[in-house]
Coordinates of C-alpha atoms and ligand atoms in Angstrom, one line a residue:
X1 CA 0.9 5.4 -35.1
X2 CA -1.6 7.6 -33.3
X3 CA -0.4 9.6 -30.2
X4 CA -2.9 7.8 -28.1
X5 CA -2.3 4.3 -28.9
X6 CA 1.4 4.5 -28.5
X7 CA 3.2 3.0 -25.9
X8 CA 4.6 4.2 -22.4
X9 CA 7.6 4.7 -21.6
X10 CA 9.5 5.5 -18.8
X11 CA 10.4 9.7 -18.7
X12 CA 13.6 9.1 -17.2
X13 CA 17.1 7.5 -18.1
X14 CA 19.7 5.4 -16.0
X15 CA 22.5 7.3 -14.4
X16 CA 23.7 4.5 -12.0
X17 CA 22.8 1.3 -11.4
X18 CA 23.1 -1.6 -8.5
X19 CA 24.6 -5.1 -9.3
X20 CA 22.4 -8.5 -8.6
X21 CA 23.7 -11.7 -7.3
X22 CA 22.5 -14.5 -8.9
X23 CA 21.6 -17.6 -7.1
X24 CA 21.2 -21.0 -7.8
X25 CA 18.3 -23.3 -7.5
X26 CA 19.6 -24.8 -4.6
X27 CA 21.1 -22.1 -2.8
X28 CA 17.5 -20.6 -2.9
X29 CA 15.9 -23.7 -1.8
X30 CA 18.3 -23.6 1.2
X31 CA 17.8 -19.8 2.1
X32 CA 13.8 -20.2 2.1
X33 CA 13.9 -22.8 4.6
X34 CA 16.1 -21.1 6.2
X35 CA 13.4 -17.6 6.4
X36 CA 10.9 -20.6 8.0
X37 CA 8.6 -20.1 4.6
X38 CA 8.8 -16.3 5.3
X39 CA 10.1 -13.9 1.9
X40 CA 10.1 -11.7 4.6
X41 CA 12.7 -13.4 6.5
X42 CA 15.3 -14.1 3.1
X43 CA 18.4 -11.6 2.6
X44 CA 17.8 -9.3 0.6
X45 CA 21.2 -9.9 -1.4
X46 CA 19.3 -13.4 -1.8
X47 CA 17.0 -11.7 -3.8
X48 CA 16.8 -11.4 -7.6
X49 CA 13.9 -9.3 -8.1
X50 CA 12.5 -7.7 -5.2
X51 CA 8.6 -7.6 -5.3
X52 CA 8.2 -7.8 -2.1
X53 CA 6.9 -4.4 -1.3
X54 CA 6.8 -0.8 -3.3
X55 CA 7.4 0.6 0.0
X56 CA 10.4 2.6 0.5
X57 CA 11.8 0.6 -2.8
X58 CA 11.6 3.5 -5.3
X59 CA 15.0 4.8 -7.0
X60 CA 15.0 8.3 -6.2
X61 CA 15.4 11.3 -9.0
X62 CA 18.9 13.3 -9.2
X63 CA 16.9 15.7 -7.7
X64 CA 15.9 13.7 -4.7
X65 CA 19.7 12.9 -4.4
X66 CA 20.9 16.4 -4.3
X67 CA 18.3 17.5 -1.9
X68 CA 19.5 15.7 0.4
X69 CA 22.6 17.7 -0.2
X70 CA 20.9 20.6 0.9
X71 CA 19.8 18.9 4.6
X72 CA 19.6 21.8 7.3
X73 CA 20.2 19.2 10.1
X74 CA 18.9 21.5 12.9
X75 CA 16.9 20.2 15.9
X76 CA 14.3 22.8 15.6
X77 CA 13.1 24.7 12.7
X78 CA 14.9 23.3 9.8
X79 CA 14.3 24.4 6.4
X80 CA 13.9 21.5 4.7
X81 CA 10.5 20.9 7.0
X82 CA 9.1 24.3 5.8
X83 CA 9.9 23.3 2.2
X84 CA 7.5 20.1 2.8
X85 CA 4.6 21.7 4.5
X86 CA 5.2 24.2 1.1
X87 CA 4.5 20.9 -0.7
X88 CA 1.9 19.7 1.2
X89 CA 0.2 22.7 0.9
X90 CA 0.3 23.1 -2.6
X91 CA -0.3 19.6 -4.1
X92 CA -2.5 18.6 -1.1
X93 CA -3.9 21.4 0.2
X94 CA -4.0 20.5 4.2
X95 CA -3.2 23.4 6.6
X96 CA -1.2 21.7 8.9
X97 CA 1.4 19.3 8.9
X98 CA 3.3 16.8 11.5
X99 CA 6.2 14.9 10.0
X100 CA 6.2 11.5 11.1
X101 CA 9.3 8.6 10.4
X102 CA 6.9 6.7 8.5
X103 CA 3.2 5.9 7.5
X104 CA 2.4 3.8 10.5
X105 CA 3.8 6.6 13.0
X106 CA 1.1 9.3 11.9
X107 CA -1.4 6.3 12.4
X108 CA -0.5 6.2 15.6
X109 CA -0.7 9.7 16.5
X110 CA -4.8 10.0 14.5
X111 CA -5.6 7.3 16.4
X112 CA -4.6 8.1 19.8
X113 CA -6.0 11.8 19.4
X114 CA -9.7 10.8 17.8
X115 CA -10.3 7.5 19.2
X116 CA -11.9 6.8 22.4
X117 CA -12.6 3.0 24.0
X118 CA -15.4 1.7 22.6
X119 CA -15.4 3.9 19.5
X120 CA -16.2 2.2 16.0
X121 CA -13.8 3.4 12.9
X122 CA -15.4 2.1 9.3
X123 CA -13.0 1.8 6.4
X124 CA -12.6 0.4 2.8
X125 CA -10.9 -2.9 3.8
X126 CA -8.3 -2.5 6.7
X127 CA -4.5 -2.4 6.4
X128 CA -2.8 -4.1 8.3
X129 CA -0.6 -1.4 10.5
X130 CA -3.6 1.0 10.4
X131 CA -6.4 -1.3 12.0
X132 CA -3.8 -2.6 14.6
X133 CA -3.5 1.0 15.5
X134 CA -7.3 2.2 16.0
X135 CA -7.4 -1.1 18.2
X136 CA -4.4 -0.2 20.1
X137 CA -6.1 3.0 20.8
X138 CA -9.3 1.1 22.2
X139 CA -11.7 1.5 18.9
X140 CA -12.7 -1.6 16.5
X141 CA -12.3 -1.6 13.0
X142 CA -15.6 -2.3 10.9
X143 CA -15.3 -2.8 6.7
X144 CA -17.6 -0.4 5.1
X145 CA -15.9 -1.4 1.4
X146 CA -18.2 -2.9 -1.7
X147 CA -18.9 -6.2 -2.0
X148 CA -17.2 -6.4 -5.2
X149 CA -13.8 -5.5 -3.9
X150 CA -13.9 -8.9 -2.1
X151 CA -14.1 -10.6 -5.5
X152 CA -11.0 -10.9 -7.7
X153 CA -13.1 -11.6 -10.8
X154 CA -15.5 -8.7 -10.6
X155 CA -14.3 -6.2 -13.5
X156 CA -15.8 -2.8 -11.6
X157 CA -13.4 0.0 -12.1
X158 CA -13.6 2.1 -8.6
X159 CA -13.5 -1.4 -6.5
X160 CA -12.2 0.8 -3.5
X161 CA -15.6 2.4 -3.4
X162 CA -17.2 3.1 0.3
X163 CA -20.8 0.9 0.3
X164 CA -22.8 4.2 1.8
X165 CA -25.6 1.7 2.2
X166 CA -23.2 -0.6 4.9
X167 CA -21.8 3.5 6.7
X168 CA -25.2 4.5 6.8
X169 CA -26.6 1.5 8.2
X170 CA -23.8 1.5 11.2
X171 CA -24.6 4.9 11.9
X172 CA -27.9 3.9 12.6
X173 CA -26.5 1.1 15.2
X174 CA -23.8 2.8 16.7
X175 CA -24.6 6.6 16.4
X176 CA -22.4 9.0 14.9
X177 CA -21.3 9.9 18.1
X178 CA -19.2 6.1 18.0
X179 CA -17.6 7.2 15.1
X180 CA -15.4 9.6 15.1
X181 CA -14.1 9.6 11.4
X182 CA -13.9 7.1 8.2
X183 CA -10.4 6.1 7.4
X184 CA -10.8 6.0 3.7
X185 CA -7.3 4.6 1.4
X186 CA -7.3 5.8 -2.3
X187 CA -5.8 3.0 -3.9
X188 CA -6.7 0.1 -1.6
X189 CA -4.0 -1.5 -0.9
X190 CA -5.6 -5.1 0.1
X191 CA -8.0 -5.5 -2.4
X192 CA -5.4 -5.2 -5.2
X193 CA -4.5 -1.3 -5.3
X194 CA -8.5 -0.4 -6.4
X195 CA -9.1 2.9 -6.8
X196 CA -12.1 4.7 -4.9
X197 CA -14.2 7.5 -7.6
X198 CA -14.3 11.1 -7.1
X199 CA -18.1 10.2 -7.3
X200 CA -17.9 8.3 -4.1
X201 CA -15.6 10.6 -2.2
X202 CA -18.1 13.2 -3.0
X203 CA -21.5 11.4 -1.6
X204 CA -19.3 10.2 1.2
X205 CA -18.6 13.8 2.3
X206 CA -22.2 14.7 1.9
X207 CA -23.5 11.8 4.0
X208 CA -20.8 12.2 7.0
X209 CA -21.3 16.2 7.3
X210 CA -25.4 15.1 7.8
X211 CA -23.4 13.1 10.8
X212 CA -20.5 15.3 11.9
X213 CA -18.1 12.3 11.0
X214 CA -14.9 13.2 9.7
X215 CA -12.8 11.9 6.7
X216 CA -9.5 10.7 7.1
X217 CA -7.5 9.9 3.7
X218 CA -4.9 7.2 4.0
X219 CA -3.2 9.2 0.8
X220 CA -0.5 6.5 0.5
X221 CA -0.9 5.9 -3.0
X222 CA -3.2 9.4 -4.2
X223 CA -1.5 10.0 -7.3
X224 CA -2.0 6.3 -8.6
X225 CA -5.6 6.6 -7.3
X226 CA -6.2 10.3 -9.4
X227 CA -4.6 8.2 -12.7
X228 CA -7.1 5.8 -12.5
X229 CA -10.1 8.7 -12.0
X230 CA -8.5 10.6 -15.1
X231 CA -8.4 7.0 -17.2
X232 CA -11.9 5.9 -16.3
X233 CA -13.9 8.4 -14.6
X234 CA -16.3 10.9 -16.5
X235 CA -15.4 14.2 -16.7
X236 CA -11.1 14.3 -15.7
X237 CA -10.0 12.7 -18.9
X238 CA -8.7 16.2 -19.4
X239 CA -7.9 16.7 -15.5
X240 CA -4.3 16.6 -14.9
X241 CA -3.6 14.3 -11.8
X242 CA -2.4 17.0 -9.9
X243 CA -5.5 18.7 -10.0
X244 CA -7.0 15.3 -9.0
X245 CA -4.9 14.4 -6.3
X246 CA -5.8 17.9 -4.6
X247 CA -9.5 17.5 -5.9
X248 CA -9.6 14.5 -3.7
X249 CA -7.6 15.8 -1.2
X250 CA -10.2 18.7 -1.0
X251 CA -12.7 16.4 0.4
X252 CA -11.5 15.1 3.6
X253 CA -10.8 16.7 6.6
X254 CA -7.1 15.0 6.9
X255 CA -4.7 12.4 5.8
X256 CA -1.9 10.1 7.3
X257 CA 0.8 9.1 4.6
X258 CA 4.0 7.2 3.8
X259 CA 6.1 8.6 1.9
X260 CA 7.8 5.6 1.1
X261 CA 5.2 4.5 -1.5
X262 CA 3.6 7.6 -4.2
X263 CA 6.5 10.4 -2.5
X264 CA 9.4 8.1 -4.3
X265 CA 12.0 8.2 -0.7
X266 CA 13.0 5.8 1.2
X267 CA 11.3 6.7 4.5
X268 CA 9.2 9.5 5.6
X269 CA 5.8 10.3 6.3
X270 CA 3.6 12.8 7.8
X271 CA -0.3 13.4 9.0
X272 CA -2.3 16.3 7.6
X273 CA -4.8 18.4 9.0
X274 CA -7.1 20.9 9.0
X275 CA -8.4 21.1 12.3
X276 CA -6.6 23.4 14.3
X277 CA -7.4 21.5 17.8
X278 CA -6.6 18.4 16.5
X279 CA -3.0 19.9 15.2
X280 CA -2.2 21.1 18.5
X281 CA -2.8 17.5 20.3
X282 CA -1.3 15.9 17.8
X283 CA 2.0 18.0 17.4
X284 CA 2.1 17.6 21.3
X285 CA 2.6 14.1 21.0
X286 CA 4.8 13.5 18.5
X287 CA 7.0 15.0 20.8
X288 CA 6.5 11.7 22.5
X289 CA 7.0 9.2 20.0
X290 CA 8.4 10.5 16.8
X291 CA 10.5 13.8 17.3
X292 CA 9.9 17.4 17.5
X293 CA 7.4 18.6 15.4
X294 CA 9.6 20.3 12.9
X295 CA 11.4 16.8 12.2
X296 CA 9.0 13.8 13.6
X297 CA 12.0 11.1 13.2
X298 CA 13.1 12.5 9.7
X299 CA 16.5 14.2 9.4
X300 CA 16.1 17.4 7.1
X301 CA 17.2 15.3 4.1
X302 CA 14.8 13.1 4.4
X303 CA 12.4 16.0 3.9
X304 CA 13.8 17.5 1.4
X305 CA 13.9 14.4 -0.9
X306 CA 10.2 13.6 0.1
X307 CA 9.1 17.4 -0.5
X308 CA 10.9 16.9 -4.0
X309 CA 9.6 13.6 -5.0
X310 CA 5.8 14.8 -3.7
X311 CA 5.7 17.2 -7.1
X312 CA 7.6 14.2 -9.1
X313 CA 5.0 11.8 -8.1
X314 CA 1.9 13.6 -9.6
X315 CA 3.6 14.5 -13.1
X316 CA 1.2 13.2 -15.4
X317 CA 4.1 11.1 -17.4
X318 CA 5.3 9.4 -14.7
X319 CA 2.1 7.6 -13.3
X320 CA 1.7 6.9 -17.0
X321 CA 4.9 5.1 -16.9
X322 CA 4.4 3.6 -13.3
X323 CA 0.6 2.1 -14.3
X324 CA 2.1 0.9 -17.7
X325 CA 4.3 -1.1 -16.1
X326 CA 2.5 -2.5 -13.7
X327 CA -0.4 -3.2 -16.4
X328 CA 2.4 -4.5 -18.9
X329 CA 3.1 -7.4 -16.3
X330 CA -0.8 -7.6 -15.6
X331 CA -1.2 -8.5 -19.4
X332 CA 1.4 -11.6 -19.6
X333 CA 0.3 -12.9 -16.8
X334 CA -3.4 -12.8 -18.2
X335 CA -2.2 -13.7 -21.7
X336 CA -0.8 -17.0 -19.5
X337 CA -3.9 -18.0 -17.9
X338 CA -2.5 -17.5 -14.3
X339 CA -5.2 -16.0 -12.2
X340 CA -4.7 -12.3 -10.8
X341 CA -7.5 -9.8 -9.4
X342 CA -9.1 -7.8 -11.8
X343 CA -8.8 -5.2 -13.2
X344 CA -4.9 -4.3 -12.6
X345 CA -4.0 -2.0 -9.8
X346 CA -2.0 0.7 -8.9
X347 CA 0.7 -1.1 -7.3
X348 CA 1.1 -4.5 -8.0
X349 CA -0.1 -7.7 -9.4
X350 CA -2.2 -9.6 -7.2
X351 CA -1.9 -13.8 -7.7
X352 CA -5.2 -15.3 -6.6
X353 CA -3.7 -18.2 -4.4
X354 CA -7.1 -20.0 -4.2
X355 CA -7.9 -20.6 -8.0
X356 CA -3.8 -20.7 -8.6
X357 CA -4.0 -23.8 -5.6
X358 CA -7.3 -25.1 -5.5
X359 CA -6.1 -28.2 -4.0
X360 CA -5.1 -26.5 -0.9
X361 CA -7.2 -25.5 1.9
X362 CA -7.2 -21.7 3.5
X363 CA -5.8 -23.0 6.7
X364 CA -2.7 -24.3 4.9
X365 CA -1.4 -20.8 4.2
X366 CA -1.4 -21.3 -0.2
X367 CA -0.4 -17.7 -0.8
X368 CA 2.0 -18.4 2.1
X369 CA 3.7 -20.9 -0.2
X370 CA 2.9 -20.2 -3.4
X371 CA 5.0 -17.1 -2.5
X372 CA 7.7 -19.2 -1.0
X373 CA 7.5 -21.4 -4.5
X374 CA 8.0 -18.1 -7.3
X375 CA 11.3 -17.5 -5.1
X376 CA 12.3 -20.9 -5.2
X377 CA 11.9 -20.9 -9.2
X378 CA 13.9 -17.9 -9.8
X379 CA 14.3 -15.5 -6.9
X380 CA 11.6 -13.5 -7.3
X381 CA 10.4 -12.0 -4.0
X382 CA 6.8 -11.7 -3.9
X383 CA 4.6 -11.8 -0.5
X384 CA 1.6 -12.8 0.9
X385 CA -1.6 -11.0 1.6
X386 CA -4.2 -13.8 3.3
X387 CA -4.7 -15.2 5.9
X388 CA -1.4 -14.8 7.4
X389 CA -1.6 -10.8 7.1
X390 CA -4.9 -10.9 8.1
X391 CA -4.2 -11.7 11.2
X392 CA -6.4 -13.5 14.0
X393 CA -9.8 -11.8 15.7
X394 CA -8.8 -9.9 18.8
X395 CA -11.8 -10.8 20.6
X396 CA -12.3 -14.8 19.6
X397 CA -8.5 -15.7 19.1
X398 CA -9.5 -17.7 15.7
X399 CA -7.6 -16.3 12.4
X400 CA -9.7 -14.1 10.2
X401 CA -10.5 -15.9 7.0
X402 CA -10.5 -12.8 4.7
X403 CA -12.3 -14.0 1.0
X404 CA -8.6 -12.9 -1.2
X405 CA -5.7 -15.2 -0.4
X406 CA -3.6 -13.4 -2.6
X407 CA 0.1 -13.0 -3.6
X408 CA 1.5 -9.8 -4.2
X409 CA 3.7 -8.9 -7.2
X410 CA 4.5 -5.4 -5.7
X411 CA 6.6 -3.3 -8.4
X412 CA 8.9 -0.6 -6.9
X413 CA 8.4 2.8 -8.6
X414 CA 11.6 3.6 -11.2
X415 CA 13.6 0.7 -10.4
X416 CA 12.8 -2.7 -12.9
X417 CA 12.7 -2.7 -16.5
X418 CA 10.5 -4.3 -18.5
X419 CA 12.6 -7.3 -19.4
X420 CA 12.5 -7.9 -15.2
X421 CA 8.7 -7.9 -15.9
X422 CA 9.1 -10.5 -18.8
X423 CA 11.4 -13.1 -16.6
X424 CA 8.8 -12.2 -13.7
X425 CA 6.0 -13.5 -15.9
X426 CA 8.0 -16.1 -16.6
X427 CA 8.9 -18.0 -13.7
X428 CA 5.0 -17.7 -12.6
X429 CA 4.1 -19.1 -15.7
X430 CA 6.7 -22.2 -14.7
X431 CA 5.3 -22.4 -11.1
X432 CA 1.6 -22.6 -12.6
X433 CA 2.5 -25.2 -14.9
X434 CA 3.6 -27.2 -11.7
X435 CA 0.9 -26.0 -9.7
X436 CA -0.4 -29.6 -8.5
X437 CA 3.0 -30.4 -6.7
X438 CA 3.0 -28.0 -4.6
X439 CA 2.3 -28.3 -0.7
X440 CA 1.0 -26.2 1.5
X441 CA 2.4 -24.7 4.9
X442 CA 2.1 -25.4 8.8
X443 CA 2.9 -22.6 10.8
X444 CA 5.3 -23.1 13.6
X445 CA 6.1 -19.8 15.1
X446 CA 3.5 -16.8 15.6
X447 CA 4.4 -13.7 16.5
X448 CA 2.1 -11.4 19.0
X449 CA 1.6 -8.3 16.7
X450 CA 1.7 -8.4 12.6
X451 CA 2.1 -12.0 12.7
X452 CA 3.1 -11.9 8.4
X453 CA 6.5 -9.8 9.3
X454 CA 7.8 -12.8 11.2
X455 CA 6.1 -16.0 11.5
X456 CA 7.7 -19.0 10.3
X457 CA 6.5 -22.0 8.7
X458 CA 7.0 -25.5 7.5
X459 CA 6.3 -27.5 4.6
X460 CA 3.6 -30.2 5.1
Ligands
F0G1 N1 -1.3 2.5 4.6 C1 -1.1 1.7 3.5 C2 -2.2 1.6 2.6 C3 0.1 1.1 3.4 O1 0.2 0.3 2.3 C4 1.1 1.2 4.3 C5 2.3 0.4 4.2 C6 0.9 2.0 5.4 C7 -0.3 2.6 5.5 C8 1.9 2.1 6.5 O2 3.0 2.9 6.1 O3 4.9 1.3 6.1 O4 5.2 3.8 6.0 O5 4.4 2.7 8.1 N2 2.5 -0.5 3.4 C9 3.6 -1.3 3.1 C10 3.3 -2.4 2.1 C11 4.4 -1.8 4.3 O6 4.2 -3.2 1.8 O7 2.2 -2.4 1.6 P1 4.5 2.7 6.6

């Protein structure tokens, strides 16, 4: 067979592995009530397959392991932080670097440093942790994404794309003065891990430096967004993602990150600048909330394993592996008829909960339960991203109605095999052949702040 048509395969093999307790129908229909509804809520030794997140999930390398042999647990100055801002630099290319415990934690810290009350931050779709941040700090998040991101059937390949026609247009309402950067994902992460095109990065950066706007990455998942510009954008078939990750990288004035998801560790995260004033504020204040600035909430291990796993997670082979897998899964569940947002993302399998539960109305949470049903059938722990995660509308106190109710098959990187995948497809296969029985949800406890971690339901 031809080199290009062959099949991936993972570049690694098993050195140790973690037993699964298998449960029985009943004992799962028990421990679901028992989460109120929530997958969020179940134990995870509940669990069969865990899709409930890639965050922090990913089996980490032998390498990962025995850097964290190497931990210089200082206070101050540890070694293992000037070995990641070594690997920042050179796969990234920021100039300076605040380690933060996680993802949201560097959100915290960008938005308290650039955003003033009354300030307007655009983005392509929110996340959840990152808009609840810019409003904490006194700005309000406004969705500068394409149109066709908010429709699971629209094929486009680079649905993460920033509308310049819907950034220029608030410009012209707010003044750039409002607006004091673009928070722009690669990979985006609610509309079903689309990628954003080197194409659009680059007119974006021409249209904000007409505006003095700045361009803050949330690099999450870079390397899974630079496999999909090598696979489908002109001119990088031949680009290596590396080069692509720092290609995009090159672009923006700055990045927040979790670690958790593309860096393959199990916490860690950091924000990257170039600005030196913006460095100083910023380092100043993780004093407050994180750590020092040589640690920010990370013991040297941690470092070290994320420093490692930054250069593992843009080897060509393994995003190969990691998007074949994903895609794999993708395909049976096409080949069954269920429907999922197209075209396959980075990350995960998105279930469309409104087509796969028409009868159901948005208010009766159907990814919400649809979720709670795949576990019921076979322990599979998937999660929702609808209406529940999208929380309710500061301002008016009603939910937001986002357009995707979806369910997300998240796959942690290096962990499932692809006979998980087949039992995966599966039992949603089973749950969409019994699609018309199921009911949908009434929420009876809400939370204050990211109501999706906690909320509980019950069936109606
Ligand atoms: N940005 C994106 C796009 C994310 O997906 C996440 C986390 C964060 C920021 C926050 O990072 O968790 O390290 O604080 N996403 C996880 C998920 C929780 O399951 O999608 P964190």
């Amino acid at each position: 067979m031809s080199l290009s048509k062959r099949s991936w395969a993972e570049p690694f093999k098993i050195k140790m592995v973690e037993l699964l307790k298998m449960t029985t129908p009943a004992q799962r229909q028990k421990a679901i009530k028992d989460a109120g509804y929530n997958t969020f809520l179940l134990k995870s030794e509940d669990v069969y397959i865990d899709l409930l997140t890639d965050s922090g999930t990913s089996a980490m390398s032998d390498q990962q392991w025995s850097g964290l042999m190497l931990g210089d647990e200082a206070y101050a100055g540890s070694k293992n932080f000037y070995n990641l801002e070594k690997a920042v630099h050179k796969y990234y290319g920021f100039k300076h670097l605040i380690p933060t415990h996680q993802g949201r934690g560097a959100e915290n810290l960008l938005s308290q440093v650039l955003i003033k009350k009354g300030d307007i931050v655009p983005g392509n779709m929110y996340f959840t942790t990152t808009r609840l941040h810019q409003e904490l700090a006194g700005g309000t998040f406004v969705d500068v994404i394409i149109d066709e991101a908010h429709d699971s059937e629209n094929l486009f390949p680079f649905k993460g794309n920033i509308d310049l026609d819907k950034l220029t247009a608030l410009i012209k309402k707010h003044g750039a003065k409002k607006i004091p950067y673009i928070c722009v994902a690669v990979t985006v992460n609610m509309a079903g891990g689309q990628p954003v095109s080197m194409e659009n990065l680059k007119a974006l950066r021409q249209l904000t430096n007409k505006h003095g706007i700045k361009i803050m990455l949330d690099m999450t998942r870079i390397a899974e967004n630079a496999f999909f510009i090598q696979q489908h954008e002109k001119g990088y078939a031949k680009k290596s993602v590396a080069a692509i990750v720092k290609e995009i990288c090159s672009y923006t004035d700055g990045a927040t990150f979790s670690g958790k998801k593309d860096a393959l560790v199990n916490i860690g995260g950091f924000l990257a600048v170039n600005d030196q004033a913006i460095f100083e504020e910023a380092s100043n204040l993780v004093v407050v909330y994180e750590g020092l600035h040589t640690y920010g909430g990370l013991a040297g291990r941690d470092m070290e394993a994320m420093a490692i796993g930054i250069a593992e997670s843009v080897q060509d082979e393994h995003m190969k592996a990691r998007i074949g897998q994903v895609q794999y899964l993708g395909d049976k569940l096409l080949e069954a008829g269920i429907p999922i947002v197209l075209p396959v993302g980075g990350h995960g399998i998105f279930i469309d909960a409104k087509r796969f539960l028409p009868h159901l109305t948005q208010d009766q949470f159907p990814a919400q339960a649809l979720a709670a049903e795949i576990y019921t059938d076979s322990g599979v722990r998937t999660m929702e991203r609808g209406i529940v995660s999208a929380g309710r509308n500061k301002k008016t106190g009603n939910h937001y109605y986002p357009k995707l109710e979806l369910v997300r098959l998240t796959i942690p990187r290096r962990v499932y095999t692809q006979a998980h995948m087949d039992v995966i497809a599966e039992s949603v296969e089973h749950v969409f052949e019994n699609r018309k029985k199921i009911k949908g949800l009434k929420m009876i406890y809400e939370p204050k702040y990211l109501r999706f971690f906690q909320a509980r339901f019950q069936k109606l």
